[in-house]
Tab-separated table of N, CA and C in Angstrom:
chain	number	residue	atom	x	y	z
K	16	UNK	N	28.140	31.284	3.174
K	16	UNK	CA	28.461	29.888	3.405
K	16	UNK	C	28.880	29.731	4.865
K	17	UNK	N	28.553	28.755	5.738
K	17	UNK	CA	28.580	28.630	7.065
K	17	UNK	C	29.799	28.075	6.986
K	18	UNK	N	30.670	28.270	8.552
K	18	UNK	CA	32.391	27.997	8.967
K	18	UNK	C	32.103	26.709	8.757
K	19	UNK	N	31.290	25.764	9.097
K	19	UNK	CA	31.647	23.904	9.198
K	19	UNK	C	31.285	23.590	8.070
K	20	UNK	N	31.155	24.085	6.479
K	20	UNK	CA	31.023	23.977	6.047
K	20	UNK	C	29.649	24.163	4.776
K	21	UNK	N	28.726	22.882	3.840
K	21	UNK	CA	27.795	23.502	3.366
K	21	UNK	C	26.697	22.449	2.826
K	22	UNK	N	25.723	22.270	2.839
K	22	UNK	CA	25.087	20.854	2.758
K	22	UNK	C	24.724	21.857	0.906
K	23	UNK	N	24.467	20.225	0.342
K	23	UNK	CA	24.631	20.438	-0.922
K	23	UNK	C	23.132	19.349	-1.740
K	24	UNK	N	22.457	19.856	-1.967
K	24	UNK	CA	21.263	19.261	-2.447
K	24	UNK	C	21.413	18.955	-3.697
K	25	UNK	N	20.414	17.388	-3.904
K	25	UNK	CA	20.393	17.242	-5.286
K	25	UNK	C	19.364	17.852	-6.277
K	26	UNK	N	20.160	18.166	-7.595
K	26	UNK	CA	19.549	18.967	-8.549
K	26	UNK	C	19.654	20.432	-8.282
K	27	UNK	N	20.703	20.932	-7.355
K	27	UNK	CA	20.567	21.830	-7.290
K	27	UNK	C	21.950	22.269	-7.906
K	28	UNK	N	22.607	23.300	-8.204
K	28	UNK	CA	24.266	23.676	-8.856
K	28	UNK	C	24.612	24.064	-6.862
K	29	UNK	N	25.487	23.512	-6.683
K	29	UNK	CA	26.582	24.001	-5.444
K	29	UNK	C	27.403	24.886	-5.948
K	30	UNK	N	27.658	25.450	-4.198
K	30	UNK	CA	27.852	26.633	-4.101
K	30	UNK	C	29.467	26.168	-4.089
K	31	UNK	N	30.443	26.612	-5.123
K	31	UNK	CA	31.714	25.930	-5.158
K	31	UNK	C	32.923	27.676	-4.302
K	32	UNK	N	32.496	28.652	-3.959
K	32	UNK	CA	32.938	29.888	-3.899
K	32	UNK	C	33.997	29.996	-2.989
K	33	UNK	N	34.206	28.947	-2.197
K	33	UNK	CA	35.454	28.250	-1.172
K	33	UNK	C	36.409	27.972	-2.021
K	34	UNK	N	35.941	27.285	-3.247
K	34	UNK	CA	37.200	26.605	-3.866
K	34	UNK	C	37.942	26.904	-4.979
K	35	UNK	N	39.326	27.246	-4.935
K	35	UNK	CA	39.451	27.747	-6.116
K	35	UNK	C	41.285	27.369	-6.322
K	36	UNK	N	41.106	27.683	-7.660
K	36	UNK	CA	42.852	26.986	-7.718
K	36	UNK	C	43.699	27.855	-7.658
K	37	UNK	N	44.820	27.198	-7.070
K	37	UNK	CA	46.065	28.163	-6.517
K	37	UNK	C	47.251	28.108	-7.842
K	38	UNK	N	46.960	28.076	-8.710
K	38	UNK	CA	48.080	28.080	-9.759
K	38	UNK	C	48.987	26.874	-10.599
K	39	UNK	N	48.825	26.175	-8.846
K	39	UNK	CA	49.484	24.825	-9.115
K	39	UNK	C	48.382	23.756	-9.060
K	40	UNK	N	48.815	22.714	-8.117
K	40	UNK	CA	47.826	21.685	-8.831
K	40	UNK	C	46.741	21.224	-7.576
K	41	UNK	N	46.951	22.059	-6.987
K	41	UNK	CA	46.108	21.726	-5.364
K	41	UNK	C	45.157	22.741	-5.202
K	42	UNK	N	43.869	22.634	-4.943
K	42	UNK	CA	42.937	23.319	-4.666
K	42	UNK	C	42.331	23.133	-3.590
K	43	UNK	N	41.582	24.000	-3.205
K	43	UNK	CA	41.149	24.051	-1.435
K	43	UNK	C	40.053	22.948	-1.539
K	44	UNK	N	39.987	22.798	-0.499
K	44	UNK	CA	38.913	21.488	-0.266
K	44	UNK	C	38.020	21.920	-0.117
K	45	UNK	N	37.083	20.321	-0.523
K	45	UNK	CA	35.582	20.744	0.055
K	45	UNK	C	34.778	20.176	0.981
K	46	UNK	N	34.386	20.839	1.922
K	46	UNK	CA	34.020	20.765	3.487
K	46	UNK	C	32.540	20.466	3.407
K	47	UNK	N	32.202	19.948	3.545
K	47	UNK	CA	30.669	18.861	3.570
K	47	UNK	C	30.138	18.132	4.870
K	48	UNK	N	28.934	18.871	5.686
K	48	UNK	CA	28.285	18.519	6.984
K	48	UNK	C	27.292	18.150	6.595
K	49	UNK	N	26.524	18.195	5.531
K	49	UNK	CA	25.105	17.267	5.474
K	49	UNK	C	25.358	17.191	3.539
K	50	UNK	N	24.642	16.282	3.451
K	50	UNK	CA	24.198	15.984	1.859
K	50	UNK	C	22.867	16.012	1.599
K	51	UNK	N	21.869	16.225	1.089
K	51	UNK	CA	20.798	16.344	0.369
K	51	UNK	C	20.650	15.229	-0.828
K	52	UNK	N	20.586	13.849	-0.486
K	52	UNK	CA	20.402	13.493	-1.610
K	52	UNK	C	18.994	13.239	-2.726
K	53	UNK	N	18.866	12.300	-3.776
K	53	UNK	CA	17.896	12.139	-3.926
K	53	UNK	C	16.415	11.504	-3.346
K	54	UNK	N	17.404	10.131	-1.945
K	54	UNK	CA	16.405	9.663	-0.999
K	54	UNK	C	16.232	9.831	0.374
K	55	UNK	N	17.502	10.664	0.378
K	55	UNK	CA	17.884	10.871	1.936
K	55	UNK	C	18.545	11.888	2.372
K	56	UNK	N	18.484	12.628	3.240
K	56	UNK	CA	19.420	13.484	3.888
K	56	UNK	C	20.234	12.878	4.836
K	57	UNK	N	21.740	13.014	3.843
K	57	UNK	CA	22.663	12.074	5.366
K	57	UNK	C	23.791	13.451	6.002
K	58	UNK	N	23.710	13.048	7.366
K	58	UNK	CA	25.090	14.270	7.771
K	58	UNK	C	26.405	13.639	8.229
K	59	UNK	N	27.120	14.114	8.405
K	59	UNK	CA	28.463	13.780	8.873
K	59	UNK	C	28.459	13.789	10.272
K	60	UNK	N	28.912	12.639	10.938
K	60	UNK	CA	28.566	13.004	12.592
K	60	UNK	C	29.737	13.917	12.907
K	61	UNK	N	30.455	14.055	12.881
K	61	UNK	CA	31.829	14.729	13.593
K	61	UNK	C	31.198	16.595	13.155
K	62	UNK	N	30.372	16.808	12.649
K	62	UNK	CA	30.124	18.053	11.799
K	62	UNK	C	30.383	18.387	10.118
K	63	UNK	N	31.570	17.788	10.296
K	63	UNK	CA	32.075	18.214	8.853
K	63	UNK	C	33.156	17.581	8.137
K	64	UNK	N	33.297	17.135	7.198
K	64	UNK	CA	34.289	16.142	6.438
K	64	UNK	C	34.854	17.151	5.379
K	65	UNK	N	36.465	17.289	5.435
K	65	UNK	CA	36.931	18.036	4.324
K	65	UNK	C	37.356	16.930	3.472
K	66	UNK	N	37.263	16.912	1.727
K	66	UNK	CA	37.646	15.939	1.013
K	66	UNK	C	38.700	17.089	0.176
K	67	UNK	N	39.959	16.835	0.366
K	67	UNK	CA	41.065	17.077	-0.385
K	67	UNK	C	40.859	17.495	-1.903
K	68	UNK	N	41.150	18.317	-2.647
K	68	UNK	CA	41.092	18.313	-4.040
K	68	UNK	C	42.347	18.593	-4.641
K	69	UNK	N	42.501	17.849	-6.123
K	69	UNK	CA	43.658	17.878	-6.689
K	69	UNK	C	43.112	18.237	-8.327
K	70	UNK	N	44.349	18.705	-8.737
K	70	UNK	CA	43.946	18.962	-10.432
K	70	UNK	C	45.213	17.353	-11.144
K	71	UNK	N	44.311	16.466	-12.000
K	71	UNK	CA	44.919	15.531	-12.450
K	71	UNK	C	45.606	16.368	-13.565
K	72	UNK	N	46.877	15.528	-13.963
K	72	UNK	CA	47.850	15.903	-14.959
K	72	UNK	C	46.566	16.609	-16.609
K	73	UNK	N	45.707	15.300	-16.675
K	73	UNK	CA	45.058	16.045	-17.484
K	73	UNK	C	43.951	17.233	-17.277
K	74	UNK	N	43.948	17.718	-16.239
K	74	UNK	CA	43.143	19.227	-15.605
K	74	UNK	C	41.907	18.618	-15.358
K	75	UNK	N	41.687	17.416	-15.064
K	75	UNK	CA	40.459	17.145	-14.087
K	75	UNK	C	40.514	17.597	-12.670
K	76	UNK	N	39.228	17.976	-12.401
K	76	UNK	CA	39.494	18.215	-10.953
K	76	UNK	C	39.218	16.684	-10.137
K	77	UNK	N	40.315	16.484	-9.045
K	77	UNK	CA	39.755	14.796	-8.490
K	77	UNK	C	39.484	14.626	-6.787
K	78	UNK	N	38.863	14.161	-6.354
K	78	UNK	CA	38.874	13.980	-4.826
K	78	UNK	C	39.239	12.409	-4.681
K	79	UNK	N	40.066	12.528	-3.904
K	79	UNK	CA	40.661	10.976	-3.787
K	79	UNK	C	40.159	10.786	-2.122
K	80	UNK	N	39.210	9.949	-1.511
K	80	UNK	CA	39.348	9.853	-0.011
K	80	UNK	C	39.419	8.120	0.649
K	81	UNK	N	40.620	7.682	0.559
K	81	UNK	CA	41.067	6.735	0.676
K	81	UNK	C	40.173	5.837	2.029
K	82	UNK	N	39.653	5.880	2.797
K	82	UNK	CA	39.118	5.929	3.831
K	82	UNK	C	37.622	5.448	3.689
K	83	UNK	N	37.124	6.462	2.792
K	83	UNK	CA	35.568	5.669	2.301
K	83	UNK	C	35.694	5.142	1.022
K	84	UNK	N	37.038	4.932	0.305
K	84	UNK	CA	37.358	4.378	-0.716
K	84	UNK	C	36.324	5.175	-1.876
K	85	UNK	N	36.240	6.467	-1.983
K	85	UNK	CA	36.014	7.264	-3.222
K	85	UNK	C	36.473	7.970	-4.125
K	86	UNK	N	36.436	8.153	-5.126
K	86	UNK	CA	37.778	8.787	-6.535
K	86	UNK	C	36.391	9.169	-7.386
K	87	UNK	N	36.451	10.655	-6.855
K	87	UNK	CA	35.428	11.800	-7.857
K	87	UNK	C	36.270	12.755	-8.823
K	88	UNK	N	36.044	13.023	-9.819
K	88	UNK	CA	35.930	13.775	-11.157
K	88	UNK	C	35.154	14.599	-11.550
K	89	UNK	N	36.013	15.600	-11.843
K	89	UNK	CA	35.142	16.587	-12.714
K	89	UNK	C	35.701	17.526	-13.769
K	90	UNK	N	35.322	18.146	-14.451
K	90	UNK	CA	35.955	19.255	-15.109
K	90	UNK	C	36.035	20.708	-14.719
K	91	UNK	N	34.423	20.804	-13.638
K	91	UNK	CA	34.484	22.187	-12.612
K	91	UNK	C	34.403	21.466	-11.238
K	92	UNK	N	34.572	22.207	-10.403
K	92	UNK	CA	34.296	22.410	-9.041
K	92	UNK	C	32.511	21.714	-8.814
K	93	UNK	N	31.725	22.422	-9.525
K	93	UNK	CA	30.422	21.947	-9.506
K	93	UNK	C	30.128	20.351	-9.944
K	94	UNK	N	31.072	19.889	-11.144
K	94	UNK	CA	30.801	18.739	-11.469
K	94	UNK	C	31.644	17.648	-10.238
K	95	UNK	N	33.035	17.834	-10.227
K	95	UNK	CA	33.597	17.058	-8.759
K	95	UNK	C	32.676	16.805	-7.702
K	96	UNK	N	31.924	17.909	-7.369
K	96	UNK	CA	31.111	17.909	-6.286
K	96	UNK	C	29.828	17.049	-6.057
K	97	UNK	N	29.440	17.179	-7.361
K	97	UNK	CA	28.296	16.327	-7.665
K	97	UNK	C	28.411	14.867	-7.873
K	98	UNK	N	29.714	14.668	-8.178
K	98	UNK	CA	30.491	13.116	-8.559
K	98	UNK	C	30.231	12.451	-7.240
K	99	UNK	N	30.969	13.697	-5.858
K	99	UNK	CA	31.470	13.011	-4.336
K	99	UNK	C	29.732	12.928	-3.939
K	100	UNK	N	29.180	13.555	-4.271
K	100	UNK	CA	27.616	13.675	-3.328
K	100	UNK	C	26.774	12.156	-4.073
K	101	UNK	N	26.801	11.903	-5.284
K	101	UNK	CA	26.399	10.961	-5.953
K	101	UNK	C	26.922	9.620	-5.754
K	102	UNK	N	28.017	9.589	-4.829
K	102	UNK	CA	29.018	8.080	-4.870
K	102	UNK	C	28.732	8.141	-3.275
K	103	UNK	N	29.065	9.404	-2.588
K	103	UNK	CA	28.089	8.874	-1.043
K	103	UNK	C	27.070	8.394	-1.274
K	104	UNK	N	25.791	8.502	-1.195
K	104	UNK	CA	24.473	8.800	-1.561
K	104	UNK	C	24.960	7.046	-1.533
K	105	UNK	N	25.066	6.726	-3.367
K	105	UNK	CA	25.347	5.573	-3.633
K	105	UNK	C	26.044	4.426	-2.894
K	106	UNK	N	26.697	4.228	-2.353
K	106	UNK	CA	27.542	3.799	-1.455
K	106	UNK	C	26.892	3.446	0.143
K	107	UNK	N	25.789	4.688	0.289
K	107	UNK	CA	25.233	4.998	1.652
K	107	UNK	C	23.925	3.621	1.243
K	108	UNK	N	23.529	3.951	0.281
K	108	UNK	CA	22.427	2.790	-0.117
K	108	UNK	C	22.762	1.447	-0.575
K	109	UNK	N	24.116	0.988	-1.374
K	109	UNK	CA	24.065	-0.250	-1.308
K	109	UNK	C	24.802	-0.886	-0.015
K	110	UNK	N	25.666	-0.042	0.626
K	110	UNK	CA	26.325	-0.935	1.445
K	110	UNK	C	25.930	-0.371	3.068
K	111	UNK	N	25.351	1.125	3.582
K	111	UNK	CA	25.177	1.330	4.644
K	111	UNK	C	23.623	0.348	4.974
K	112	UNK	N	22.585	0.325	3.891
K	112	UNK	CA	21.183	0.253	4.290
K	112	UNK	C	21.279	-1.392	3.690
K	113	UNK	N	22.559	-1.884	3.633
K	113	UNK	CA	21.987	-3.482	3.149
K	113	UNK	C	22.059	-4.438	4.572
K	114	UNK	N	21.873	-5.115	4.097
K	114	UNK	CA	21.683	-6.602	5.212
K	114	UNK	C	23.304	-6.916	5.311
K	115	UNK	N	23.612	-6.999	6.220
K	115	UNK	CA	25.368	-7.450	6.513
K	115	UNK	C	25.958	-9.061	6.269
K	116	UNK	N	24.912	-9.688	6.361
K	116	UNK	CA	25.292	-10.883	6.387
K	116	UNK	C	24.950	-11.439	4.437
K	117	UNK	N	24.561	-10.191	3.611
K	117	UNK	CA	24.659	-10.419	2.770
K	117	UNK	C	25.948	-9.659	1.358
K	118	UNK	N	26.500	-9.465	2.304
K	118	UNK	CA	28.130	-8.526	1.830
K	118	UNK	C	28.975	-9.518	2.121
K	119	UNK	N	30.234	-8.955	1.652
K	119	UNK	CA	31.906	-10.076	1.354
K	119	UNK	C	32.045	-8.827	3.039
K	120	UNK	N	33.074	-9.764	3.323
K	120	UNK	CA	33.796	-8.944	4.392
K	120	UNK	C	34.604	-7.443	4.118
K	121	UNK	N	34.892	-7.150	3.074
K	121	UNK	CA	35.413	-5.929	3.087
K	121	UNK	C	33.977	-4.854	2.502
K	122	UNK	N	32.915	-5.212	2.090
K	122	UNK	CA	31.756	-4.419	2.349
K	122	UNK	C	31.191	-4.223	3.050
K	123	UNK	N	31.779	-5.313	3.949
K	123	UNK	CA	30.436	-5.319	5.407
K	123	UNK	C	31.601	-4.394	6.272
K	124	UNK	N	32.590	-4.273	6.009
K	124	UNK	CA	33.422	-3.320	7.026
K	124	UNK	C	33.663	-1.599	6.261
K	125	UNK	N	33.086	-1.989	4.950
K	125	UNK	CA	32.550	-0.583	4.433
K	125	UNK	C	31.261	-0.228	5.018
K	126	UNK	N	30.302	-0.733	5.217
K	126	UNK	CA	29.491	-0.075	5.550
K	126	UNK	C	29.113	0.240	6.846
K	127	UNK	N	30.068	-0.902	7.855
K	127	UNK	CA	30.599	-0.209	9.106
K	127	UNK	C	30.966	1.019	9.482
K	128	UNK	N	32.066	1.610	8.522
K	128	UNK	CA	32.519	3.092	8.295
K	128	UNK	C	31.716	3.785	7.860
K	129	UNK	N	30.571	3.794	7.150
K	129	UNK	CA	29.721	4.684	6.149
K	129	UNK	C	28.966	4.750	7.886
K	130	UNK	N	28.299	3.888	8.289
K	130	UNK	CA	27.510	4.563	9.485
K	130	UNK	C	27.918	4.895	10.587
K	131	UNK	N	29.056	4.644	10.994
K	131	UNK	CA	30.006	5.585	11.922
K	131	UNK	C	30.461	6.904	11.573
K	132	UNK	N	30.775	7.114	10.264
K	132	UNK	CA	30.667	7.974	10.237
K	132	UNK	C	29.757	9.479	9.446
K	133	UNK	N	28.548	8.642	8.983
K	133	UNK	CA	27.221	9.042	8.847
K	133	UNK	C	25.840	8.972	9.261
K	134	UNK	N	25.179	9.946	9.237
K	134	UNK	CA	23.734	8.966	9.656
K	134	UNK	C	22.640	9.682	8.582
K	135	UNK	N	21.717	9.408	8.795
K	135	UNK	CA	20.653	10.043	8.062
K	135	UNK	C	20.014	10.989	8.584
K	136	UNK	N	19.463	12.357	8.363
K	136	UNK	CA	19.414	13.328	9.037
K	136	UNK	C	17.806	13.546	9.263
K	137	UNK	N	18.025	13.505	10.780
K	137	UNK	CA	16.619	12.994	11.485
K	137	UNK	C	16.823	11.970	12.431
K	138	UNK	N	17.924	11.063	12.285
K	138	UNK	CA	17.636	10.153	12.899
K	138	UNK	C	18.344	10.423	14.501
K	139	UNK	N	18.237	9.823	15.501
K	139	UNK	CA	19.058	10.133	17.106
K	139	UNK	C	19.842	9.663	16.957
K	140	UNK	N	21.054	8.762	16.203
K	140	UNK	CA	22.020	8.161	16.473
K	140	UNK	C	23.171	8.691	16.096
C-alpha cells in the first residue's frame, strides 16, 4: 500500500490492512488519493484525504466528515469504505457535475467544495 495512501475501485473488496481497531473505540483512518468509481475516476487534489474512523456504541464502524457533509457505515472496514467511496462518487454527480444555478444555495456551495477539492482523474485542473 503506497505512503499517500490507496485508490479504491468499484466492485472491487479494498484493501482495509492500515486499519484496524485499537481496543477502544477509535480506529486508524482511512487515507484516500484517488477513487475508482463506477463513472469516473476522481482524485483528491491536495494528494490525499484522511477520513477519521470511529466504532458507534452499537459496533458500527462510522466515518463522520463534517466538511463534505458525509456519515458512512459499516459493519467491516471493507463495508465503511465502500459506504465513503459510494456517497463521494454520489455527491460528485449530483451536486459537483450539476448546473449551479439549478441548486438551493447550500448545494451550490457543496459542490463548490466537492471541486476544490476534487477533480476527475485526467483532467488539468
Amino acid at each position: 500500500m503506497p505512503d499517500t495512501g490507496y485508490a479504491v475501485e468499484h466492485g472491487r473488496e479494498p484493501d482495509c490492512g492500515g486499519i484496524v481497531q485499537t481496543g477502544g473505540r477509535t480506529v486508524s483512518p482511512i487515507i484516500l488519493n484517488e477513487i475508482s468509481g463506477t463513472k469516473r475516476r476522481l482524485r483528491f487534489r491536495d494528494g490525499a484525504r484522511a477520513f477519521p474512523v470511529a466504532q458507534s456504541d452499537g459496533q458500527l464502524l462510522v466515518v463522520h466528515d463534517a466538511e463534505l457533509d458525509i456519515h458512512a457505515y459499516g459493519q467491516t472496514c471493507a463495508d465503511v469504505l465502500t459506504d465513503l467511496v459510494e456517497q463521494i462518487e454520489m455527491m460528485w454527480m449530483e451536486y459537483a457535475e450539476a448546473d449551479e444555478a439549478q441548486l438551493t444555495a447550500g448545494a451550490a456551495s457543496l459542490a463548490r467544495l466537492l471541486r476544490e477539492r476534487l477533480a476527475v482523474q485526467g483532467d488539468d485542473a
